[in-house]
């Protein structure tokens, strides 16, 4: 939002010096004809030039304290009042708990609008990211219920919060939430006035396209609020030009917070649907579903005691690569530990594009390190430390192999050293612990639901985590799929020596509760990848079709189904399209008293 220059009367984007006449806006006098005193007290309060600048736009406000009372103040000069008169009269007539009462104070030179204010900062999401994920979700759910009731009150009066902005929330004198950016106007569910500015990081798609807003528009706003809360991006939301710029395609919320509890992203996706009819039908319905998600997450963590498991594994050279005489670059591995029962399992997908070494060798060496050097006595409390050490050790093994084979000169000149993804799980008691490097994934199937538990370690994800705007990341295109996390690779350091990529081999960790009848799937991207091979929903549908399949049988079914989607080389597509296919299926059951696995 710009600043109205009091000298030339034009709007300036630069808040310090006018874009048009170069007037010093920080020290310029009040707009011509403006009164000297603000009537929040008797005989009034004199405002500084800086305070007048804050009031240069009617929607802008200034909060003033008079004794122990706060007022949010707006000013509309007389020459501009005609555009606001009807809106102000309508707004003053509303007596809603969601909207602070306003008082109009006419002046010979314009109109003061005074709104009661709590005068206190309101940011309950601040620091919530440090809470346990369930406590964080519970705090968000509680506030979401309050927000839903606020929005429902507006809807009963055929109003919507079209210019939704969490920075415009405060807790009023009665303890209820109130909206602070509707002091001058309330928005009906029809089309909005052209001069109303909505926050582009929260604006529902239909509002941006000039269509009629309604209760489902506020469902979108509420879902965006919850997304940003879980992502740690409140109150501003994404960097960049707004949701329209990248087609409202929100990245998975675990991109920002890997431990977001189960089913949260699925509900947020529904609330953020571009088509309003695909969203829950009201804010209250959305809040009720969120409370149900919280209840399910709590129930899973309360658990029913230690679990047992059965494992099935399948890896194959995809038929496209087989037709070209290429070999399988994937590895799958599992190992049971006894007393107490524990499971270690991993999928490694060797990177095809390298100059020194081969992807199949990288995945083989890495899984051998994992198999031979994971301690027999390990427990869950040591998993992260051990995986960090073994990921680095695997990277050193790959570099040492290359040096022993005489590739030092090539590597010093910048040749790419082989590498591999590595997704590893550790199951102990009733908990699943994951360590992920690259884009091999872990999925959890629970009855009628499937979701990805891991976060892809690619360039696009790293950019988003660094705070880049989603539209910028989207414009990166296919380069965004390049891996920035893996075991392998090297660089020349400042001393001229080769060293492993320490940052690249730092896994992303997460921990999840398990219940009997859960199914855990570890897989390479040749098995599950949206829009390419199997979609997660197709995996769920296959499970519905084959509910009695053993883990081994289901691993075979998944591999066969993904392989069937590949394109063999043909005149129109000489290289065909496909990848190697690998998956581990882990069926979770209740552990009997005499069970060792």
XYZ file of C-alpha atoms in Angstrom:
597
model
C 0.000 0.000 0.000
C 1.378 3.425 -0.919
C 1.518 6.747 0.951
C -0.563 9.784 -0.034
C 1.792 12.704 -0.633
C 0.437 15.833 1.168
C 2.273 18.112 -1.275
C 1.159 16.834 -4.695
C -1.743 14.638 -3.562
C -0.499 11.582 -5.471
C 0.099 8.087 -4.120
C 3.797 7.240 -3.618
C 5.200 3.726 -3.316
C 8.252 5.111 -1.528
C 7.206 5.945 2.074
C 10.091 8.400 2.590
C 10.280 10.484 -0.625
C 7.402 11.017 -3.047
C 7.779 9.188 -6.359
C 6.265 12.171 -8.176
C 7.485 15.419 -6.573
C 10.286 14.110 -4.316
C 8.730 15.689 -1.208
C 10.143 14.503 2.110
C 7.245 12.374 3.328
C 8.782 11.661 6.725
C 8.707 15.342 7.721
C 5.998 16.805 5.484
C 3.128 18.617 7.240
C -0.342 17.071 7.586
C -2.511 16.928 4.471
C -3.953 20.351 3.562
C -7.043 21.167 5.574
C -6.508 18.465 8.171
C -7.394 19.317 11.769
C -4.617 19.646 14.290
C -6.070 17.474 17.034
C -7.437 13.919 17.134
C -10.664 13.797 19.232
C -9.912 10.661 21.275
C -9.508 12.892 24.309
C -10.528 16.331 25.458
C -9.348 18.749 24.209
C -7.689 16.388 21.725
C -4.318 14.885 20.858
C -1.835 16.519 18.506
C -0.369 14.117 15.946
C 3.188 14.140 14.660
C 3.995 14.315 10.932
C 4.895 10.623 11.066
C 1.511 9.805 12.561
C -0.218 11.815 9.865
C 1.595 9.790 7.280
C 0.133 6.633 8.765
C -3.330 8.111 8.259
C -2.798 9.165 4.630
C -4.898 6.194 3.467
C -8.340 5.830 5.105
C -7.863 2.079 5.585
C -4.635 2.736 7.466
C -4.948 3.314 11.192
C -3.129 4.618 14.216
C -3.588 3.180 17.705
C -3.623 5.786 20.465
C -3.739 5.305 24.220
C -5.824 7.581 26.420
C -5.305 6.754 30.088
C -5.980 2.977 30.102
C -8.112 2.937 26.967
C -6.978 2.362 23.392
C -8.494 3.709 20.183
C -7.765 2.720 16.611
C -8.048 5.911 14.597
C -8.786 6.513 10.897
C -9.088 9.840 9.086
C -10.975 10.638 5.875
C -10.606 14.170 4.495
C -13.798 15.900 3.442
C -12.998 15.808 -0.290
C -12.850 11.979 -0.171
C -15.737 11.367 2.199
C -18.372 10.885 -0.487
C -16.911 7.535 -1.503
C -17.117 6.271 2.058
C -20.356 7.626 3.465
C -22.650 4.673 2.693
C -20.081 2.103 3.792
C -19.484 3.897 7.084
C -23.173 4.190 7.887
C -23.637 0.492 7.158
C -20.626 -0.427 9.252
C -21.734 1.722 12.205
C -25.142 0.041 12.191
C -23.651 -3.422 12.752
C -23.583 -4.705 16.294
C -21.545 -7.913 16.071
C -19.187 -9.453 18.590
C -16.733 -10.032 15.711
C -16.484 -6.318 14.889
C -15.403 -3.598 17.330
C -17.837 -0.756 17.858
C -16.936 2.388 15.960
C -17.654 6.043 16.641
C -17.778 8.717 13.956
C -16.427 12.142 14.903
C -17.204 14.717 12.176
C -14.915 17.665 11.670
C -15.255 20.723 9.482
C -12.441 19.296 7.380
C -13.307 15.622 7.332
C -14.283 12.669 9.478
C -12.561 10.769 12.255
C -13.420 7.094 12.702
C -12.639 5.782 16.178
C -12.719 2.062 16.956
C -12.312 0.572 20.388
C -9.117 -1.461 20.618
C -7.561 -3.870 23.108
C -4.205 -2.292 22.325
C -2.343 -5.566 22.839
C -0.382 -7.631 20.366
C -2.122 -10.853 19.368
C 0.081 -13.640 18.028
C -0.773 -16.984 19.709
C 1.048 -18.790 16.917
C 4.340 -17.180 17.919
C 6.578 -19.878 19.357
C 4.036 -22.636 18.698
C 6.527 -24.379 16.424
C 8.623 -25.205 19.474
C 5.762 -27.165 21.023
C 5.255 -30.890 20.725
C 3.456 -31.427 17.360
C 0.250 -32.531 19.121
C 0.306 -29.573 21.510
C 0.921 -27.297 18.535
C -2.027 -28.841 16.691
C -4.213 -28.547 19.796
C -3.407 -24.845 20.213
C -4.171 -24.229 16.550
C -7.406 -26.211 16.730
C -8.651 -24.219 19.705
C -8.054 -20.894 17.968
C -9.526 -22.255 14.731
C -12.769 -22.998 16.578
C -12.858 -19.410 17.826
C -12.182 -18.110 14.328
C -14.881 -20.367 12.913
C -17.453 -18.959 15.343
C -16.373 -15.410 14.438
C -16.834 -16.189 10.746
C -20.161 -17.929 11.327
C -21.475 -14.774 13.017
C -20.549 -12.788 9.912
C -22.259 -15.348 7.677
C -25.498 -15.085 9.665
C -25.550 -11.450 8.561
C -24.645 -12.348 4.957
C -21.082 -11.063 5.431
C -17.681 -12.597 4.704
C -14.189 -11.672 5.820
C -13.008 -11.111 2.261
C -9.846 -9.262 3.255
C -8.879 -11.995 5.727
C -5.596 -11.301 7.474
C -4.486 -12.867 10.790
C -2.498 -9.710 11.525
C -5.903 -7.999 11.779
C -7.024 -10.067 14.766
C -7.124 -9.007 18.381
C -8.817 -10.234 21.528
C -11.393 -7.655 22.558
C -12.468 -6.502 26.005
C -14.954 -9.360 26.332
C -12.261 -11.939 25.544
C -13.666 -12.730 22.103
C -11.714 -12.415 18.862
C -12.387 -9.297 16.828
C -11.452 -8.138 13.330
C -9.496 -4.889 13.090
C -9.370 -4.342 9.327
C -13.116 -3.802 8.903
C -13.502 -0.579 10.843
C -14.654 1.270 7.725
C -16.624 -1.357 5.870
C -18.108 -4.813 6.186
C -18.243 -7.043 3.126
C -21.403 -8.687 1.871
C -21.209 -12.032 0.108
C -21.574 -10.386 -3.288
C -18.787 -8.824 -5.344
C -16.396 -6.512 -3.540
C -15.761 -2.832 -4.250
C -12.860 -2.355 -6.665
C -10.858 -0.297 -4.183
C -10.769 -2.997 -1.494
C -7.305 -4.517 -1.089
C -7.184 -8.182 -0.009
C -4.117 -9.944 1.317
C -2.845 -11.908 -1.729
C -1.317 -14.625 0.487
C -4.740 -15.525 1.931
C -7.244 -14.501 -0.749
C -9.629 -17.231 -1.891
C -9.395 -17.942 -5.647
C -12.983 -16.939 -6.371
C -12.463 -13.516 -4.786
C -9.387 -12.913 -6.925
C -11.401 -13.783 -10.047
C -14.165 -11.357 -9.103
C -16.720 -14.080 -8.357
C -19.196 -14.123 -5.518
C -17.678 -14.810 -2.119
C -19.453 -16.931 0.449
C -18.979 -19.158 3.515
C -16.709 -21.496 1.567
C -14.447 -18.527 0.792
C -13.908 -18.167 4.518
C -13.239 -21.907 4.716
C -10.348 -21.288 2.324
C -9.131 -18.408 4.500
C -9.322 -20.604 7.589
C -7.447 -23.451 5.871
C -4.745 -21.025 4.708
C -4.437 -19.747 8.270
C -3.981 -23.313 9.567
C -1.490 -24.134 6.799
C 0.670 -21.135 7.634
C 0.421 -21.927 11.348
C 1.711 -25.473 10.832
C 4.363 -24.233 8.394
C 5.577 -21.538 10.807
C 4.769 -18.772 8.309
C 2.229 -16.673 10.245
C 1.206 -13.942 10.107
C 2.578 -12.970 6.691
C 2.257 -16.261 4.787
C 4.440 -17.051 1.798
C 6.950 -14.632 0.383
C 6.159 -13.467 -3.136
C 3.300 -11.998 -5.091
C 0.462 -14.093 -3.762
C -1.405 -17.348 -4.248
C -2.685 -16.503 -7.729
C 0.866 -16.281 -9.037
C 1.395 -20.052 -8.587
C -2.166 -21.237 -9.162
C -2.941 -21.828 -5.461
C -0.844 -25.040 -5.531
C 0.271 -25.156 -1.912
C 3.362 -27.315 -1.284
C 2.840 -30.215 1.153
C 2.837 -28.678 4.612
C 5.555 -31.072 5.835
C 7.927 -29.249 3.503
C 8.195 -26.711 6.317
C 7.533 -28.886 9.368
C 8.254 -32.621 8.855
C 6.431 -33.674 12.039
C 2.967 -32.284 11.197
C 0.597 -34.994 12.525
C -1.213 -37.473 10.308
C -4.260 -36.391 8.251
C -3.660 -32.664 8.787
C -2.363 -32.103 5.254
C -5.287 -34.016 3.759
C -7.808 -31.765 5.543
C -5.881 -28.611 4.663
C -5.817 -29.713 1.016
C -9.600 -30.004 1.052
C -10.011 -26.570 2.599
C -7.573 -25.063 0.087
C -9.284 -26.559 -2.970
C -9.549 -24.094 -5.852
C -13.136 -25.229 -6.481
C -15.238 -23.947 -3.549
C -17.642 -26.907 -3.778
C -14.762 -29.284 -2.924
C -14.200 -27.586 0.438
C -16.077 -28.250 3.697
C -19.321 -26.311 3.501
C -18.684 -23.941 6.422
C -15.943 -22.769 8.790
C -17.679 -24.630 11.597
C -17.586 -27.875 9.572
C -13.891 -27.350 8.840
C -13.149 -26.722 12.531
C -15.102 -29.863 13.506
C -13.073 -31.966 11.055
C -9.877 -30.464 12.419
C -10.916 -31.438 15.949
C -11.521 -34.989 14.673
C -8.030 -35.083 13.140
C -6.585 -33.971 16.485
C -8.541 -36.677 18.307
C -7.280 -39.363 15.901
C -3.698 -38.157 16.270
C -3.952 -38.280 20.053
C -5.524 -41.742 19.963
C -2.710 -43.073 17.763
C -0.132 -41.798 20.211
C -1.879 -43.349 23.192
C -1.493 -46.646 21.363
C -2.388 -50.178 22.327
C 1.002 -51.609 23.233
C 4.051 -52.855 21.297
C 3.555 -54.028 17.735
C 4.873 -56.840 15.572
C 5.478 -56.816 11.819
C 5.876 -58.827 8.667
C 8.036 -57.588 5.791
C 7.838 -58.035 2.029
C 10.382 -56.594 -0.455
C 10.590 -56.270 -4.226
C 13.112 -54.603 -6.517
C 13.395 -54.914 -10.276
C 14.898 -53.293 -13.321
C 12.024 -51.387 -14.887
C 10.923 -52.763 -18.231
C 11.959 -49.573 -20.012
C 15.516 -49.845 -18.698
C 15.544 -53.594 -19.324
C 14.680 -52.948 -22.971
C 17.751 -50.694 -23.189
C 20.048 -53.218 -21.530
C 20.421 -51.139 -18.360
C 20.680 -52.553 -14.872
C 18.832 -51.991 -11.620
C 20.329 -49.132 -9.582
C 18.045 -49.712 -6.562
C 18.685 -51.686 -3.401
C 16.253 -52.861 -0.717
C 17.299 -54.124 2.679
C 15.698 -55.265 5.949
C 17.022 -56.812 9.119
C 15.316 -57.937 12.321
C 16.938 -57.474 15.711
C 15.838 -59.500 18.719
C 15.410 -58.911 22.453
C 13.705 -56.529 22.238
C 12.277 -56.892 18.720
C 13.424 -54.130 16.369
C 13.373 -53.700 12.594
C 15.775 -51.859 10.314
C 14.717 -51.440 6.668
C 15.917 -49.214 3.843
C 15.479 -48.341 0.177
C 18.365 -46.818 -1.793
C 17.982 -45.498 -5.349
C 21.309 -44.878 -7.103
C 21.556 -41.605 -9.029
C 21.827 -42.294 -12.763
C 23.565 -39.084 -13.809
C 27.171 -39.276 -12.631
C 30.584 -39.288 -14.304
C 32.593 -41.198 -11.708
C 31.130 -44.521 -10.556
C 27.612 -45.818 -11.103
C 24.318 -45.375 -9.278
C 24.004 -49.130 -8.732
C 27.406 -49.190 -7.027
C 26.524 -46.218 -4.815
C 23.307 -47.822 -3.567
C 25.047 -51.177 -3.041
C 27.957 -49.748 -1.032
C 25.614 -47.597 1.057
C 23.296 -50.467 2.000
C 26.307 -52.692 2.793
C 27.542 -50.000 5.220
C 24.080 -49.874 6.771
C 23.811 -53.650 7.061
C 27.299 -54.284 8.414
C 27.734 -51.328 10.743
C 24.345 -50.649 12.310
C 24.966 -51.728 15.942
C 23.241 -54.860 17.189
C 22.520 -53.155 20.522
C 20.995 -49.995 19.007
C 17.746 -48.564 20.286
C 15.437 -45.754 19.213
C 17.228 -43.124 21.280
C 20.379 -43.720 19.206
C 18.764 -43.898 15.765
C 19.406 -40.300 14.691
C 23.023 -40.308 15.835
C 23.738 -43.644 14.164
C 22.109 -42.641 10.859
C 24.024 -39.372 10.711
C 27.262 -41.287 11.247
C 26.464 -44.022 8.718
C 25.295 -41.574 6.048
C 28.638 -39.765 6.338
C 30.498 -43.073 6.404
C 28.709 -44.201 3.250
C 29.677 -40.933 1.539
C 33.317 -41.429 2.562
C 33.241 -45.010 1.228
C 32.066 -43.762 -2.177
C 34.749 -41.087 -2.315
C 37.457 -43.522 -1.191
C 36.397 -45.984 -3.888
C 36.817 -43.270 -6.527
C 40.233 -42.254 -5.197
C 41.425 -45.856 -5.109
C 40.297 -46.292 -8.714
C 42.320 -43.275 -9.847
C 39.561 -40.693 -10.398
C 41.087 -37.953 -8.253
C 42.059 -35.697 -11.154
C 38.597 -35.894 -12.701
C 36.909 -35.121 -9.394
C 39.211 -32.161 -8.775
C 38.157 -30.833 -12.173
C 34.489 -31.000 -11.103
C 33.307 -34.390 -12.365
C 30.206 -35.696 -10.552
C 30.791 -38.516 -8.081
C 28.161 -41.242 -7.789
C 25.469 -40.970 -5.122
C 22.241 -42.526 -3.889
C 19.062 -41.752 -2.030
C 18.559 -43.510 1.285
C 15.274 -43.826 3.150
C 15.618 -45.838 6.338
C 13.090 -46.889 8.971
C 13.592 -48.203 12.476
C 10.632 -49.811 14.270
C 10.784 -50.385 17.997
C 7.991 -50.863 20.545
C 5.151 -49.089 18.676
C 7.078 -46.296 16.986
C 8.305 -45.771 13.446
C 11.477 -43.700 13.151
C 12.435 -42.399 9.700
C 15.645 -40.985 8.253
C 15.382 -39.687 4.713
C 17.931 -38.536 2.127
C 16.682 -37.741 -1.372
C 13.351 -38.559 -2.969
C 12.773 -42.177 -1.968
C 9.720 -42.061 0.245
C 7.854 -43.594 3.168
C 4.063 -43.875 3.175
C 1.603 -44.832 5.900
C -1.667 -46.608 5.048
C -4.274 -46.545 7.812
C -7.588 -48.026 6.705
C -9.056 -45.540 4.244
C -6.131 -43.139 4.261
C -2.620 -42.928 2.792
C -0.072 -40.183 3.212
C 3.575 -39.488 2.604
C 5.549 -39.247 5.842
C 8.889 -38.190 4.371
C 9.895 -34.890 2.779
C 11.633 -35.057 -0.598
C 15.241 -33.864 -0.411
C 15.238 -31.996 -3.710
C 16.168 -28.501 -4.860
C 12.584 -27.221 -4.923
C 11.987 -28.299 -1.329
C 15.234 -26.706 -0.168
C 14.277 -23.405 -1.810
C 10.884 -23.404 -0.109
C 12.452 -24.140 3.269
C 14.798 -21.198 2.741
C 11.778 -18.929 2.337
C 11.693 -18.550 -1.445
C 8.340 -17.632 -2.971
C 6.422 -20.649 -4.312
C 6.043 -18.983 -7.722
C 9.822 -18.679 -8.010
C 10.237 -22.343 -7.108
C 7.522 -23.309 -9.590
C 9.303 -21.358 -12.332
C 12.495 -23.337 -11.679
C 10.739 -26.219 -13.443
C 12.366 -29.624 -13.816
C 15.561 -28.406 -12.126
C 13.580 -28.409 -8.903
C 13.643 -32.225 -8.929
C 17.453 -32.298 -8.664
C 18.552 -33.866 -5.391
C 20.304 -31.768 -2.762
C 20.209 -34.571 -0.185
C 21.917 -37.885 -0.876
C 24.729 -40.167 0.156
C 27.596 -39.329 -2.191
C 29.080 -36.485 -4.156
C 32.155 -34.469 -3.281
C 33.745 -31.058 -3.728
C 37.128 -29.406 -3.725
C 37.679 -27.506 -0.485
C 39.628 -24.297 0.091
C 42.793 -26.360 0.651
C 42.458 -27.958 -2.774
C 41.493 -31.351 -1.357
C 38.418 -33.444 -2.027
C 35.818 -33.745 0.716
C 32.327 -35.227 0.998
C 29.252 -32.991 0.862
C 28.538 -32.851 4.590
C 25.370 -30.784 4.193
C 23.978 -33.134 1.558
C 24.212 -36.257 3.717
C 22.308 -34.852 6.713
C 19.058 -36.885 6.861
C 15.631 -35.473 7.667
C 14.203 -37.309 10.703
C 10.663 -37.907 11.889
C 8.872 -40.240 14.313
C 5.372 -41.723 14.019
C 3.134 -43.927 16.173
C 2.055 -47.305 14.798
C -1.105 -49.324 15.380
C -2.092 -52.864 14.358
C -3.357 -53.035 10.743
C -1.157 -50.126 9.638
C 0.867 -50.629 6.481
C 4.217 -48.873 6.016
C 5.685 -48.617 2.515
C 9.239 -47.557 1.709
C 9.802 -47.050 -2.009
C 11.889 -45.547 -4.772
C 10.349 -42.905 -7.026
C 9.964 -45.558 -9.701
C 7.168 -47.079 -7.627
C 5.218 -44.065 -6.368
C 5.357 -40.607 -7.904
C 2.327 -38.459 -8.602
C 1.629 -37.943 -12.281
C 4.404 -40.339 -13.319
C 4.036 -43.816 -11.851
C 1.646 -44.900 -9.102
C -0.265 -42.141 -7.367
C -0.684 -42.642 -3.600
C -4.449 -42.952 -4.075
C -3.808 -45.778 -6.546
C -1.733 -47.555 -3.896
C -4.667 -47.219 -1.517
C -7.056 -48.565 -4.148
C -4.801 -51.563 -4.770
C -4.886 -52.305 -1.060
C -8.664 -52.201 -1.136
C -8.648 -54.657 -4.020
C -6.205 -57.015 -2.311
C -6.885 -56.646 1.420
C -5.698 -60.176 2.265
C -2.420 -60.000 0.311
C 0.655 -60.754 2.374
C 3.314 -58.042 2.560
C 5.399 -59.931 0.001
C 2.443 -60.419 -2.324
C 1.470 -56.772 -2.014
C 5.044 -55.624 -2.705
C 4.908 -57.724 -5.890
C 1.504 -56.259 -6.849
C 2.762 -52.686 -6.395
C 5.894 -53.338 -8.442
C 3.959 -54.960 -11.264
C 1.395 -52.137 -11.323
C 4.070 -49.413 -11.440
C 6.110 -51.261 -14.052
C 3.038 -51.521 -16.284
C 2.876 -47.715 -16.455
C 6.280 -47.400 -18.119
C 6.711 -46.623 -21.818
C 8.938 -48.910 -23.828
C 11.239 -47.280 -26.412
C 9.392 -46.555 -29.648
C 9.871 -44.376 -32.739
C 8.112 -41.420 -31.113
C 9.899 -41.881 -27.800
C 13.275 -43.537 -28.564
C 14.387 -43.639 -24.924
C 11.006 -44.686 -23.634
C 10.016 -43.595 -20.158
C 10.579 -45.517 -16.937
C 12.714 -46.229 -13.920
C 13.698 -49.057 -11.646
C 10.970 -50.172 -9.261
C 11.570 -50.938 -5.590
C 9.406 -51.190 -2.509
C 9.296 -52.581 1.010
C 5.898 -53.359 2.540
C 5.689 -53.657 6.322
C 2.446 -55.000 7.780
C 1.941 -53.964 11.406
C 0.166 -56.362 13.771
C -0.379 -56.620 17.521
C 2.507 -58.308 19.275
C 1.695 -61.442 21.202
C 3.293 -61.934 24.583
C 5.513 -64.688 23.169
C 6.295 -62.859 19.891
C 9.845 -61.825 19.054
C 8.976 -59.730 15.972
